[in-house]
Short mmCIF file of C-alpha atoms in Angstrom, two decimals:
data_model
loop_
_atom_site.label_atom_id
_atom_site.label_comp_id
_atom_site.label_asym_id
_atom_site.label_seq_id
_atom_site.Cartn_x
_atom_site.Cartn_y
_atom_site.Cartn_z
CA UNK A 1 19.96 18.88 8.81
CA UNK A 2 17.95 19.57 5.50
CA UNK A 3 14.00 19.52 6.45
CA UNK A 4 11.75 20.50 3.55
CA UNK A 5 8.05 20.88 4.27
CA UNK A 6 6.11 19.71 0.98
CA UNK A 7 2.54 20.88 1.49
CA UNK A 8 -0.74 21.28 -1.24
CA UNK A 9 -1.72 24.63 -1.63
CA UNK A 10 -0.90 28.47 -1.22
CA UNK A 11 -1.31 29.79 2.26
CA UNK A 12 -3.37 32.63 2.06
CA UNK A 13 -4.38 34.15 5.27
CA UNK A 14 -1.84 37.11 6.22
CA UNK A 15 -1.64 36.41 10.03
CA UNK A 16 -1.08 32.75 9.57
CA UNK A 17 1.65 33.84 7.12
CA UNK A 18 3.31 35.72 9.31
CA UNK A 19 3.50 32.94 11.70
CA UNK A 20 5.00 30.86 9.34
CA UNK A 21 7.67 33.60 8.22
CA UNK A 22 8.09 33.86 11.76
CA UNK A 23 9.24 30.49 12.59
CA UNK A 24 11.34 30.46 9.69
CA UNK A 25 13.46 32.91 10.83
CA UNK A 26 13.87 31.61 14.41
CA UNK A 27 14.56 27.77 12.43
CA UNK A 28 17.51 29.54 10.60
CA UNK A 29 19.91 28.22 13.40
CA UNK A 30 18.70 24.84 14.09
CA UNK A 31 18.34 23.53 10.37
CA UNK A 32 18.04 24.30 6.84
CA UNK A 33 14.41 25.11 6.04
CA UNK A 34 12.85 24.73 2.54
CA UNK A 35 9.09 25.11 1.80
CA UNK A 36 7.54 23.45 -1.22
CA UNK A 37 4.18 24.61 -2.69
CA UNK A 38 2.27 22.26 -4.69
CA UNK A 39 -0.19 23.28 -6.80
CA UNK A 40 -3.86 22.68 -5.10
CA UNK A 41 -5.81 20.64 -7.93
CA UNK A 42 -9.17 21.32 -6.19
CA UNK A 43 -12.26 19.18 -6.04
CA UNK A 44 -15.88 19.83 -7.16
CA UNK A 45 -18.62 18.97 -4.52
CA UNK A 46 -19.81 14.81 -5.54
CA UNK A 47 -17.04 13.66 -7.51
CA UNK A 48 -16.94 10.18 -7.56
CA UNK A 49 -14.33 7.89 -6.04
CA UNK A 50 -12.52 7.58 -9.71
CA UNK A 51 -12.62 11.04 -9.97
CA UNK A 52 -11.21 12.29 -6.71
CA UNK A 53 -8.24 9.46 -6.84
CA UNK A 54 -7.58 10.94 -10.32
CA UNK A 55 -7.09 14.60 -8.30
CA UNK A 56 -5.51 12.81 -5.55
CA UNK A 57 -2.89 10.99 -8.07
CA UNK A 58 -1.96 14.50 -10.01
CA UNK A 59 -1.46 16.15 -6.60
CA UNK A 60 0.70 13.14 -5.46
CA UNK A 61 3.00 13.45 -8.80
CA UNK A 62 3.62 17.27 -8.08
CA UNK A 63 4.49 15.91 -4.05
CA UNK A 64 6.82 13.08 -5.37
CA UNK A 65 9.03 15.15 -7.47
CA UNK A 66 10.41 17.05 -4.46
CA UNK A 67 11.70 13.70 -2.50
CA UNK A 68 14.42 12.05 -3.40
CA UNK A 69 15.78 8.39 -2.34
CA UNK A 70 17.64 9.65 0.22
CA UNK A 71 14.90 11.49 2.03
CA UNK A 72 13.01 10.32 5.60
CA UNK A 73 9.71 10.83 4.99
CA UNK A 74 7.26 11.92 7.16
CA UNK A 75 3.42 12.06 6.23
CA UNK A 76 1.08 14.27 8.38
CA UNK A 77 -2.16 11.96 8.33
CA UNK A 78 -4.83 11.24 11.04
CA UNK A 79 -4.57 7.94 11.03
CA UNK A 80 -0.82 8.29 11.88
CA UNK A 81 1.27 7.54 14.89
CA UNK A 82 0.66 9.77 17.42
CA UNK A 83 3.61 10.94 19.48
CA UNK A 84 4.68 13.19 22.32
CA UNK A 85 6.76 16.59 21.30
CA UNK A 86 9.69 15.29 23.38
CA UNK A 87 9.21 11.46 21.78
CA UNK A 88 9.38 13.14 17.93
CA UNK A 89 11.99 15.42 19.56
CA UNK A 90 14.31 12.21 20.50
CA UNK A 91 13.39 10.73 16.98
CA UNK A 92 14.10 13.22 14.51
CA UNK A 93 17.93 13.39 17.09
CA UNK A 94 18.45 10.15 16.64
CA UNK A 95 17.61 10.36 12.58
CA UNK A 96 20.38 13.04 12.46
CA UNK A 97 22.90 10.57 14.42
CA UNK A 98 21.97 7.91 12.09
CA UNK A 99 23.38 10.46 9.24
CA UNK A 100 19.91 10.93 7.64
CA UNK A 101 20.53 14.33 5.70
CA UNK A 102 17.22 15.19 4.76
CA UNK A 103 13.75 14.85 5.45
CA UNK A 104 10.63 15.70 4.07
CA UNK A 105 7.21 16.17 5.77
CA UNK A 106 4.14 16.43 3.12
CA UNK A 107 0.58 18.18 4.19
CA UNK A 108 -1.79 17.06 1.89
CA UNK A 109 -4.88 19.11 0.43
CA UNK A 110 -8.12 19.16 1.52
CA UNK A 111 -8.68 16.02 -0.93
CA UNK A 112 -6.03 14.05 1.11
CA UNK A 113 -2.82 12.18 -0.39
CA UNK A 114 -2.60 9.70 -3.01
CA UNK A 115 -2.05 5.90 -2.63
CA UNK A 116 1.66 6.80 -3.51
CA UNK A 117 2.53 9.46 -1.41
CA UNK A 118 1.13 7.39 1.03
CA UNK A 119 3.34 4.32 0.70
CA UNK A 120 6.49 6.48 0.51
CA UNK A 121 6.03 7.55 3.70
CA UNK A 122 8.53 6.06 5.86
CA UNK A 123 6.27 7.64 8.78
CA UNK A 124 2.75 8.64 9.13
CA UNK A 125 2.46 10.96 12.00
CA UNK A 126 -0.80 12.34 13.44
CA UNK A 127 -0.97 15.66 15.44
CA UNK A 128 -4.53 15.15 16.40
CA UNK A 129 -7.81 12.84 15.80
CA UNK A 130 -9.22 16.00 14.38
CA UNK A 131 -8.88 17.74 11.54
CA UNK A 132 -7.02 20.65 10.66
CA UNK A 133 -6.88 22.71 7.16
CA UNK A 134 -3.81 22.29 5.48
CA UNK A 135 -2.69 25.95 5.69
CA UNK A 136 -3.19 26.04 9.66
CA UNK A 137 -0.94 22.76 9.88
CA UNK A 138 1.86 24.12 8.10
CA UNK A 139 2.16 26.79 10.74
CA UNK A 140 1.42 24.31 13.35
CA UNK A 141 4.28 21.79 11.97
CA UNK A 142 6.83 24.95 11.80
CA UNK A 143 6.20 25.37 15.90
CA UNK A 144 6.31 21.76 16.55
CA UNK A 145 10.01 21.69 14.51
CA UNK A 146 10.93 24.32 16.61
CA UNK A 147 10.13 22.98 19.77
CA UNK A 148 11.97 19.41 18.66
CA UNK A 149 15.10 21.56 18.01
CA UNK A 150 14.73 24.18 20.64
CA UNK A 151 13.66 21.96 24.12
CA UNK A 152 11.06 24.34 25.70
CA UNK A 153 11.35 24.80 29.91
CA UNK A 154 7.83 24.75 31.54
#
């Protein structure tokens, strides 16, 4: 299975780097692994609403032009589904039996996702009620991949 990981912004802390080159490597076997950096538009403190959806909508273009049709995808947001590792595990087996070939999970920058992004999602998954910068959830997104591939024995 194709996954591609489209996510707002340049990691740029070295140790959560390496944990992200890290889990590449191990994902080599399970699936085919592409990461997409969008460019991070940033925000000035008090923008206005107008102002931040115009951010929000040029971040959104540079997310949309990486998913195609074809593609499942999956939205991290906090007001998502929330789901057990095993229940996402069974899901993303079952999208693979249903022939899916690629999917796509977008991160969003710290100004969030545009309107658009948002209704292309065919679903928005929460990892937690809190939240989590964007480069820290990449790295936390690789491990959960891994364990929905790899079953972990407690």
């Amino acid at each position: 299975m194709d996954i591609t990981v489209v996510a707002v912004g340049r990691i740029g802390e070295k140790s959560i780097a390496s944990g992200i080159d890290w889990f590449q490597n191990r994902l080599k076997r399970y699936c085919r692994l592409r990461i997409i950096e969008v460019p991070d538009c940033g925000a000035p403190e008090n923008l206005s609403p107008p102002q931040l959806e115009v951010i929000k909508d040029r971040e959104g273009e540079g997310i949309l032009k990486h998913i195609m049709p074809a593609h499942h995808v999956i939205v991290l947001d906090m007001r998502g589904k929330k789901m057990a590792s095993s229940k996402m595990a069974r899901y993303i087996r079952e999208l693979d039996l249903d022939g899916v070939q690629g999917m796509v999970f977008v991160i969003g920058g710290s100004n969030g996702l545009s309107r658009r992004v948002m209704e292309r999602a065919d679903l928005l998954l929460s990892f937690s009620d809190m939240t989590f910068p964007h480069q820290l959830m990449r790295l936390i997104l690789l491990e959960q991949i891994y364990r929905w591939f790899k079953p972990v024995t407690l």
